[in-house]
Structure formats: C-alpha cells, structure tokens
PDB file of C-alpha atoms in Angstrom:
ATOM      1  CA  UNK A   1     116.995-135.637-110.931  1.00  0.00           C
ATOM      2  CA  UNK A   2     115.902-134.765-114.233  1.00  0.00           C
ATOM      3  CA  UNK A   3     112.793-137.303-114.387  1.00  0.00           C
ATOM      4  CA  UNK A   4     111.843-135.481-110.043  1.00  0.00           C
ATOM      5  CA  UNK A   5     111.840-132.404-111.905  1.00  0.00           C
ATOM      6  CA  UNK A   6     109.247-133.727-114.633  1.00  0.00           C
ATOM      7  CA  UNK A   7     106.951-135.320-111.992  1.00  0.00           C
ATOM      8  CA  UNK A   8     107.004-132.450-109.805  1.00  0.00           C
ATOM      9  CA  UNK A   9     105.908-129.935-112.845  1.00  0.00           C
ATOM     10  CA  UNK A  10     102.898-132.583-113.966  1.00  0.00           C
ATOM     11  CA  UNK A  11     101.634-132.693-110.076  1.00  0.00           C
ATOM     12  CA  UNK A  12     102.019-128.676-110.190  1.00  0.00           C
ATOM     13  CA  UNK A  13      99.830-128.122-113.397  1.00  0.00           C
ATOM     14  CA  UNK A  14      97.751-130.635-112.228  1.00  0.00           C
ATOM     15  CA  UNK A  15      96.541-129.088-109.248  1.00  0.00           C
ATOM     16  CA  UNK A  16      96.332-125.627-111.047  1.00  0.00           C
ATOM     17  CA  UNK A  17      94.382-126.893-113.238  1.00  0.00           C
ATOM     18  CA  UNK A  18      91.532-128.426-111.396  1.00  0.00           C
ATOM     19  CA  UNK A  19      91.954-125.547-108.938  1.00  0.00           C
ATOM     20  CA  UNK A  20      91.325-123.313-112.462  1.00  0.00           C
ATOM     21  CA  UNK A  21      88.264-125.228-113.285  1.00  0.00           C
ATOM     22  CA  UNK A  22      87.108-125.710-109.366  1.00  0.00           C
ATOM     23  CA  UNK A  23      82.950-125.555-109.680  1.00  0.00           C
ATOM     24  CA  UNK A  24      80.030-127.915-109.564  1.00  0.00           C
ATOM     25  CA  UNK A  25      80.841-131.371-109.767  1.00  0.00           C
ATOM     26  CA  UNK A  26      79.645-133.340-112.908  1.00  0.00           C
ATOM     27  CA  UNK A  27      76.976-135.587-112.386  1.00  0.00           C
ATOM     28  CA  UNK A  28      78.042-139.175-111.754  1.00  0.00           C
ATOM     29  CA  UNK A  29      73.975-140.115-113.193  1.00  0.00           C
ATOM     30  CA  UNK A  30      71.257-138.862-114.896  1.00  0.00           C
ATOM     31  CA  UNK A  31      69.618-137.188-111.343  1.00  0.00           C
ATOM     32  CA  UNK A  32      69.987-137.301-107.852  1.00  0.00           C
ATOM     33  CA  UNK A  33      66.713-137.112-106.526  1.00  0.00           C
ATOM     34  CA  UNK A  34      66.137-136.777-102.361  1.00  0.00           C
ATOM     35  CA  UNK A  35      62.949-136.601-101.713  1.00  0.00           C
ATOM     36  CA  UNK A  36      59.819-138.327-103.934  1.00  0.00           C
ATOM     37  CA  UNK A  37      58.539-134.408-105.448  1.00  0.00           C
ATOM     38  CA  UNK A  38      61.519-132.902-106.897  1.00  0.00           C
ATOM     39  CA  UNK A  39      59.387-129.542-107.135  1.00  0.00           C
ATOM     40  CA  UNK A  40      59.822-126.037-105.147  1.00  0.00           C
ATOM     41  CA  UNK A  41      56.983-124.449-104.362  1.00  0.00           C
ATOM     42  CA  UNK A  42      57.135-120.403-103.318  1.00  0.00           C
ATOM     43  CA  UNK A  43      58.667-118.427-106.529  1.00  0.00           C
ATOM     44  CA  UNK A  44      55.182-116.784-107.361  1.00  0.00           C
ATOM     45  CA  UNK A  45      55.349-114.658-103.876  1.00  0.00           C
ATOM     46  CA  UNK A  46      57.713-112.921-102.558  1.00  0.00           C
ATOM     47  CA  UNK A  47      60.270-114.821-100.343  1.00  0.00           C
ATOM     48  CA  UNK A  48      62.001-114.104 -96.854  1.00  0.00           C
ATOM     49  CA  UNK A  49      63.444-110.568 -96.182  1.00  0.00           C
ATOM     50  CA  UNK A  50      67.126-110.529 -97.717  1.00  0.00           C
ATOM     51  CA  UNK A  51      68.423-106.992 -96.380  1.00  0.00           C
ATOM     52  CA  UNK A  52      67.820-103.883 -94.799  1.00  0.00           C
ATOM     53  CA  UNK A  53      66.969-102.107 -97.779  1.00  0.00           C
ATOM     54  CA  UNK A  54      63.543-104.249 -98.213  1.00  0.00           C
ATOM     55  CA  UNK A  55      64.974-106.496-101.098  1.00  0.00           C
ATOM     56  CA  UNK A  56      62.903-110.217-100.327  1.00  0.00           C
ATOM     57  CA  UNK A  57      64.286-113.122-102.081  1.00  0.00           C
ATOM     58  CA  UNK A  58      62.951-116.735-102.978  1.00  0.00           C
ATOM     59  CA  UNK A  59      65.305-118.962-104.374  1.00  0.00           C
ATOM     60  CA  UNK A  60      65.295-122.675-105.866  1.00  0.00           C
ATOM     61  CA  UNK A  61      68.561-124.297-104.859  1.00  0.00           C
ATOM     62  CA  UNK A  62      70.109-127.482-103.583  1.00  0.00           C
ATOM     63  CA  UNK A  63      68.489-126.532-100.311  1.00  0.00           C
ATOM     64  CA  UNK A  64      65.186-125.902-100.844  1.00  0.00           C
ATOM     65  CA  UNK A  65      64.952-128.061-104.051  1.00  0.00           C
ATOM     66  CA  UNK A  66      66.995-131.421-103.407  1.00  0.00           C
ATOM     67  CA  UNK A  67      66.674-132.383-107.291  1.00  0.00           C
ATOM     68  CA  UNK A  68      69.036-130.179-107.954  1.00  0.00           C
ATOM     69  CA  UNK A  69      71.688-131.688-106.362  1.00  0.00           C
ATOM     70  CA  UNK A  70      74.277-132.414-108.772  1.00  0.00           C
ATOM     71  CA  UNK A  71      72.946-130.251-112.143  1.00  0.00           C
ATOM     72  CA  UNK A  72      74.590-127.531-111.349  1.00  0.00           C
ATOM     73  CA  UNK A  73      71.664-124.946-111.485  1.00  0.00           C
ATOM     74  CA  UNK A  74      69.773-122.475-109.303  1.00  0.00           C
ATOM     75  CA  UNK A  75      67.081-120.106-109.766  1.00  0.00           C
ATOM     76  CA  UNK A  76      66.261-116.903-107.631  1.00  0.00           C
ATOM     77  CA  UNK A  77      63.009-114.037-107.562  1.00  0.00           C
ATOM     78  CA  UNK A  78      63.923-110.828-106.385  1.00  0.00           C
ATOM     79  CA  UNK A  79      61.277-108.281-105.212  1.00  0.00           C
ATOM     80  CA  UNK A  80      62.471-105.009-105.023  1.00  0.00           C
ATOM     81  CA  UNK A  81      60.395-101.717-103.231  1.00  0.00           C
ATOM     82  CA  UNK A  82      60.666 -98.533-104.439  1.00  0.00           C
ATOM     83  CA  UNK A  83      64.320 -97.673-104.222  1.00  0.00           C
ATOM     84  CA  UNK A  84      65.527-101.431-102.652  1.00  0.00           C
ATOM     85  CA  UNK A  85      68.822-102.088-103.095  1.00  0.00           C
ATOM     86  CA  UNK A  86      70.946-105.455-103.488  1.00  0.00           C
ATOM     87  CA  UNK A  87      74.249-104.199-102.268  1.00  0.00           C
ATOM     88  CA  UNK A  88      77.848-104.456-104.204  1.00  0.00           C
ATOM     89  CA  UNK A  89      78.518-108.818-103.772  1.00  0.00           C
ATOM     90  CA  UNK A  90      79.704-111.002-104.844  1.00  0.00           C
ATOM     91  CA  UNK A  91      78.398-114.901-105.960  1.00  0.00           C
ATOM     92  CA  UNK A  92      81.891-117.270-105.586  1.00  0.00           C
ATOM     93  CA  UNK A  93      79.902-120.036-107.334  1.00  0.00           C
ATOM     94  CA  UNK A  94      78.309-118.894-110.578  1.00  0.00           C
ATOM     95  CA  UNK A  95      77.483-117.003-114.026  1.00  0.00           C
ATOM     96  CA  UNK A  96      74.369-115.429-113.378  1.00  0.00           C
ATOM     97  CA  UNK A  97      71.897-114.038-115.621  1.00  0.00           C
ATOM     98  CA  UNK A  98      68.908-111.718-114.710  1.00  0.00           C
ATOM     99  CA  UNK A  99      65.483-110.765-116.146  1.00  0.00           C
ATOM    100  CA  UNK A 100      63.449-107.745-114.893  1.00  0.00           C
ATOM    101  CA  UNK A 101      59.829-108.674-115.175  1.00  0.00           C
ATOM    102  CA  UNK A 102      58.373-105.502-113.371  1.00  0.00           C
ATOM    103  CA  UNK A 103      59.442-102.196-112.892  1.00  0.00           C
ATOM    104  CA  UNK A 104      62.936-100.445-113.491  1.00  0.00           C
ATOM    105  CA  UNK A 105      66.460-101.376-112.348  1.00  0.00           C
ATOM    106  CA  UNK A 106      69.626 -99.955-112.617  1.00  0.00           C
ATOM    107  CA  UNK A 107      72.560-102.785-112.327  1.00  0.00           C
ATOM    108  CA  UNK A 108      75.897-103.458-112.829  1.00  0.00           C
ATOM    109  CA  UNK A 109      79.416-105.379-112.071  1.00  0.00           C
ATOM    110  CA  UNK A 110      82.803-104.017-111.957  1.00  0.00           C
ATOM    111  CA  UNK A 111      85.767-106.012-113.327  1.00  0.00           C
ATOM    112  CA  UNK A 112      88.333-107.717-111.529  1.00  0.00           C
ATOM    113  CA  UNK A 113      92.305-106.054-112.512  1.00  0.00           C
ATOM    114  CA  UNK A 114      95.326-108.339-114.033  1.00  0.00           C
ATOM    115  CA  UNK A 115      97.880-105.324-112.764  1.00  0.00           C
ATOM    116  CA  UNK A 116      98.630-102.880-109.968  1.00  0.00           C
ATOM    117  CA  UNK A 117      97.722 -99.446-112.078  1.00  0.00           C
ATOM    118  CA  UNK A 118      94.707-101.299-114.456  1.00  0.00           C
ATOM    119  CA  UNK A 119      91.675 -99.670-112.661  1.00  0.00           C
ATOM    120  CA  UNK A 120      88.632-101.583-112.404  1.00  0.00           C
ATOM    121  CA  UNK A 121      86.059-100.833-114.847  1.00  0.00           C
ATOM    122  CA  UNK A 122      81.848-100.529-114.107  1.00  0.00           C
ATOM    123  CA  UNK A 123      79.839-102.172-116.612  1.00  0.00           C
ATOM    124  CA  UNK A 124      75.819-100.456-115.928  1.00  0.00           C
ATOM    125  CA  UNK A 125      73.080-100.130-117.529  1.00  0.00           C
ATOM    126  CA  UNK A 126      68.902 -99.751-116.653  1.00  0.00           C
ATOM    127  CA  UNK A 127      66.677-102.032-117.685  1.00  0.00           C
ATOM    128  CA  UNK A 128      62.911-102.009-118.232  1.00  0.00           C
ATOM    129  CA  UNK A 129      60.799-104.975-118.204  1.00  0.00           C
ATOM    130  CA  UNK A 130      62.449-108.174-120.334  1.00  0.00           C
ATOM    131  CA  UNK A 131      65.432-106.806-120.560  1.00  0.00           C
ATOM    132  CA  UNK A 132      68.230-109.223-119.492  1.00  0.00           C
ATOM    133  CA  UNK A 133      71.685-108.963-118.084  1.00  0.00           C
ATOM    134  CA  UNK A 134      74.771-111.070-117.127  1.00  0.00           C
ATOM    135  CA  UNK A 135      77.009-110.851-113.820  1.00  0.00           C
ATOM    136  CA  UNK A 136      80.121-112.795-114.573  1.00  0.00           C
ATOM    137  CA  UNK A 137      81.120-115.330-112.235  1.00  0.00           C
ATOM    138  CA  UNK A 138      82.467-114.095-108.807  1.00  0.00           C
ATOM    139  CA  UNK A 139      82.555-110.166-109.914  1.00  0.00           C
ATOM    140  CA  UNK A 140      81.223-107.582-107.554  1.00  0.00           C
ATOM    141  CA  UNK A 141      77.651-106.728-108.921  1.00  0.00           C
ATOM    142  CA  UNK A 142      74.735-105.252-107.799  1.00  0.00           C
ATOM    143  CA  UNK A 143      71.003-104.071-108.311  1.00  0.00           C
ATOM    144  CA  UNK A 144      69.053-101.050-107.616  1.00  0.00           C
ATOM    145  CA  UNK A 145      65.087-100.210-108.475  1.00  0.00           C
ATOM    146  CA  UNK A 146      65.441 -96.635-109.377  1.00  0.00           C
ATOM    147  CA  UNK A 147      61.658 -96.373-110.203  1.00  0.00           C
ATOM    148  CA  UNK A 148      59.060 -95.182-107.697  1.00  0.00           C
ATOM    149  CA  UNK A 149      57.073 -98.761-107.518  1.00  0.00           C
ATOM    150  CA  UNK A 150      58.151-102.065-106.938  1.00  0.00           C
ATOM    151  CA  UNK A 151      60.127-104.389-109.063  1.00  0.00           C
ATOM    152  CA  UNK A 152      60.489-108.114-109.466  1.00  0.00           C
ATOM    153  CA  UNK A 153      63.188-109.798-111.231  1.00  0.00           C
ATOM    154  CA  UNK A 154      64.338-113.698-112.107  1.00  0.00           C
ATOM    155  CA  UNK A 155      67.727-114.661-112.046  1.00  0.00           C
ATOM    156  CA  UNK A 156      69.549-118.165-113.398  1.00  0.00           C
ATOM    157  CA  UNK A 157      72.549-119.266-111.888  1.00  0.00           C
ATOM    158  CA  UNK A 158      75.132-122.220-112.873  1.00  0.00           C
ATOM    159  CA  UNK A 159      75.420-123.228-109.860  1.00  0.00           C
ATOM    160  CA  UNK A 160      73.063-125.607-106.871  1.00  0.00           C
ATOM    161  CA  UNK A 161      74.256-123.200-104.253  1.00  0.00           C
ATOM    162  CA  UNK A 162      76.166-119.969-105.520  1.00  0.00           C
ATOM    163  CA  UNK A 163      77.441-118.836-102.172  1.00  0.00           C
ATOM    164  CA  UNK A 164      77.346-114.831-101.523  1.00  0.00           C
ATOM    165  CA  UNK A 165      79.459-112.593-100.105  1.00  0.00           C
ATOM    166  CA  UNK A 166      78.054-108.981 -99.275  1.00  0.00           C
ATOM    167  CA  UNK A 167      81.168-106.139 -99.553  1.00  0.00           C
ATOM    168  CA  UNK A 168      80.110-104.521 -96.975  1.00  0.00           C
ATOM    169  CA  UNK A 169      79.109-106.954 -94.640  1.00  0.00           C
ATOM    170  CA  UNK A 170      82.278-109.078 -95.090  1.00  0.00           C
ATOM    171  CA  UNK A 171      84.350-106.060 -94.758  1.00  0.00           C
ATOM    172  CA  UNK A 172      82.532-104.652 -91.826  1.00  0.00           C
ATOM    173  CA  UNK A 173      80.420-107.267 -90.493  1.00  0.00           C
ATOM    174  CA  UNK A 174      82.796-110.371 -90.069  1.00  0.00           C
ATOM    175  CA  UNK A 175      83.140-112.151 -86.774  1.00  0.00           C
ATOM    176  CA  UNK A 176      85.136-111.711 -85.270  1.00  0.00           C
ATOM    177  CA  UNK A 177      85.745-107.754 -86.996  1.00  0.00           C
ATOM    178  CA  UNK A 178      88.519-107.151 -88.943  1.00  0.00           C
ATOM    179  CA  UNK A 179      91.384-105.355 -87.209  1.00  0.00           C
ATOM    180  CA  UNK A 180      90.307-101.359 -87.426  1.00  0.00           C
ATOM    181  CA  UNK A 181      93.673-100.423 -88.422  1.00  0.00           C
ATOM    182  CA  UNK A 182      93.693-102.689 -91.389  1.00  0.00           C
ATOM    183  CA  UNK A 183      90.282-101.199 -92.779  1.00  0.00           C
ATOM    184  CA  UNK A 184      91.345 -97.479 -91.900  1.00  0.00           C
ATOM    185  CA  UNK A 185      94.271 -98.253 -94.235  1.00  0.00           C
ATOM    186  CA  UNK A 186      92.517-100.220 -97.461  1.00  0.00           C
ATOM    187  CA  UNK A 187      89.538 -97.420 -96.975  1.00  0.00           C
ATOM    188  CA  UNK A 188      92.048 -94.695 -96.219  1.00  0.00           C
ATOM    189  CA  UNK A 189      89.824 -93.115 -93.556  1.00  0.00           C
ATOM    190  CA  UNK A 190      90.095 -92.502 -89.744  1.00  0.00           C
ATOM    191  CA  UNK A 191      89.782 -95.414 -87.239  1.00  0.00           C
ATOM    192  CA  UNK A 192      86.952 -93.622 -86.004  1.00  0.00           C
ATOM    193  CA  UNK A 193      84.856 -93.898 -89.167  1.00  0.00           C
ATOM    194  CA  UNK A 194      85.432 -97.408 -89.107  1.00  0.00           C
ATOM    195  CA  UNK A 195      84.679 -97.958 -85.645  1.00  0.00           C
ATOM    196  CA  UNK A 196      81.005 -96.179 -86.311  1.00  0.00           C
ATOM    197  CA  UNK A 197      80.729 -98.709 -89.339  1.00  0.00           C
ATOM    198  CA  UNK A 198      81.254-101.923 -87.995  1.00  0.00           C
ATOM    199  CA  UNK A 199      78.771-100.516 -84.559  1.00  0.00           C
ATOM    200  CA  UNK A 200      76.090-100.222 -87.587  1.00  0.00           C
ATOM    201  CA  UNK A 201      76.811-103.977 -88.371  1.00  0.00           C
ATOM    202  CA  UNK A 202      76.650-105.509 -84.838  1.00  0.00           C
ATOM    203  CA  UNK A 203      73.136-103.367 -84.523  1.00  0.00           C
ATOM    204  CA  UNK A 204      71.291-105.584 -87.381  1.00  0.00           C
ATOM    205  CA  UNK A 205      70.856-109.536 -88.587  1.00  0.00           C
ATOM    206  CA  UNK A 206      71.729-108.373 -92.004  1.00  0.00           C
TER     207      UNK A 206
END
C-alpha cells in the first residue's frame, strides 16, 4: 500500500511539473527549416488591419516564417494612428518585450492575484522613442498611442506562435456567447447592458 502511495505521488508531481513548465518544445536539432528561404519579408510596412481601433500588425512567426519552427521565437511591428489602441489581452504563450520606435505610447499589464482580497495591481508607464518594456507571460496588457501622430513599435516574443486572447472579445465575442446572466453577474451590471455589448460584437470581424 505504502510503495501505491509513493508511485501515485511521483506520477502526481510529475504531471504538475511539466504542466508548470508547459511552453515551446526544445529543439530536437539545430533548425527545422520548411521551405528553401527561411526569410519573412513585410516588417518594413505596415501589416494587415488588427482591430477596430486602426492598430495594423505584421508579425514573423511559425506561420509566416517556417524557420522558426522549433526556436521558440517570434517577432511583431505594430503601427499605431493617432489614438489606436491594442485592447486589454492577453498572450498564453510568451514573455514579450516591446520597443517604441516612433511616436508616444502609454502601456501597461496588470498582475495576476495569489488570494481572494489581494487586488490586482497596474504596472504603466509612457514611453518615447527607444524606450523598452516587458509584458510578463500570459498577463493582461495593453498599448495605447496617446500622441496626436502615428506610432510604430517592435515587439520580441519567446514564443513561434504566442496565441492571443482579446478581454473583451473573449468575454463578449465568443461563439457561441456566454450565458448573459453569467456576465451580468462577474460585470455586476444589468442583462441589458450586456445584451447591447455582445450585439456590438456580432456587428464586426474584430
């Protein structure tokens, strides 16, 4: 009985543990290579439309760069009108770190809690051109050009396809929607409200 006991504890921390450290695989060779020009091309321009708030992105993953598959890296250029916004998400995935190259942004994350009466914390601050700043892996983060022209921005990520997951979107957006009375609660507003919000959702691609 004893020596069930034992086993069953190792399989348990076992399967904590790689659930703990859950990311990229390692590399099982130097480079996995799919096609015969491991280059991107496209992060000098601005890249497809990303949101309604005029944000464009072009990003260098494992799906528009196939040498990437298996290092475990990711880059992305963010262009950013006057006043564009990359809404609270999150990245499951990855670290990420960002550069502003052009104009003025205003960013920040907000911590995850460890008990039921810790509030969360913001962590914000602006940045000007080559200033840098880090989103911690799967934290709620955001960006916002607070300036009155455009701004571009880099940003590295540890992972060859960090995944995203828009707050609002998910919340009100999902398909099939979240039960009403389930938002109404965690937002503590009326149905109604709700209803109106997820009608905004079903009205764009975004």
């Amino acid at each position: 009985m004893a020596l069930k006991s034992f086993v069953l504890t190792i399989v348990i921390m076992a399967l904590v543990t790689s659930i703990s450290y859950a990311s990229d695989p390692n590399p099982l060779q130097d480079f996995c290579v799919a096609i015969n020009d491991p280059k991107s091309h496209g992060l000098n321009m601005p890249g497809i439309a990303f949101n309604q708030f005029g944000v464009t992105v072009a990003s260098a993953n494992v799906l528009t760069l196939p040498g990437l598959n298996t290092l475990g890296i990711s880059l992305v250029h963010f262009d950013y009108p006057p006043y564009g916004l990359n809404a609270p998400h999150t990245n499951p995935r990855e670290s990420e770190i960002l550069v502003v190259v052009e104009g003025t942004l205003y960013v920040g994350f907000v911590t995850s809690t460890s008990a039921p009466n810790e509030k969360n914390r913001l962590f914000s601050k602006i940045l000007h051109p080559g200033d840098v700043f880090v989103f911690p892996m799967g934290l709620i983060h955001f960006q916002l050009n607070v300036g009155k022209t455009k701004a571009v921005a880099f940003a590295a990520l540890n992972s060859q396809l960090p995944g995203l997951n828009i707050i609002a979107n998910a919340s009100f957006g999902s398909h099939p929607p979240i039960n009403d009375d389930i938002l109404a609660k965690a937002f503590q507003v009326d149905k109604k409200i709700v209803d109106y919000i997820q009608s905004q959702f079903e009205s764009n691609n975004y």
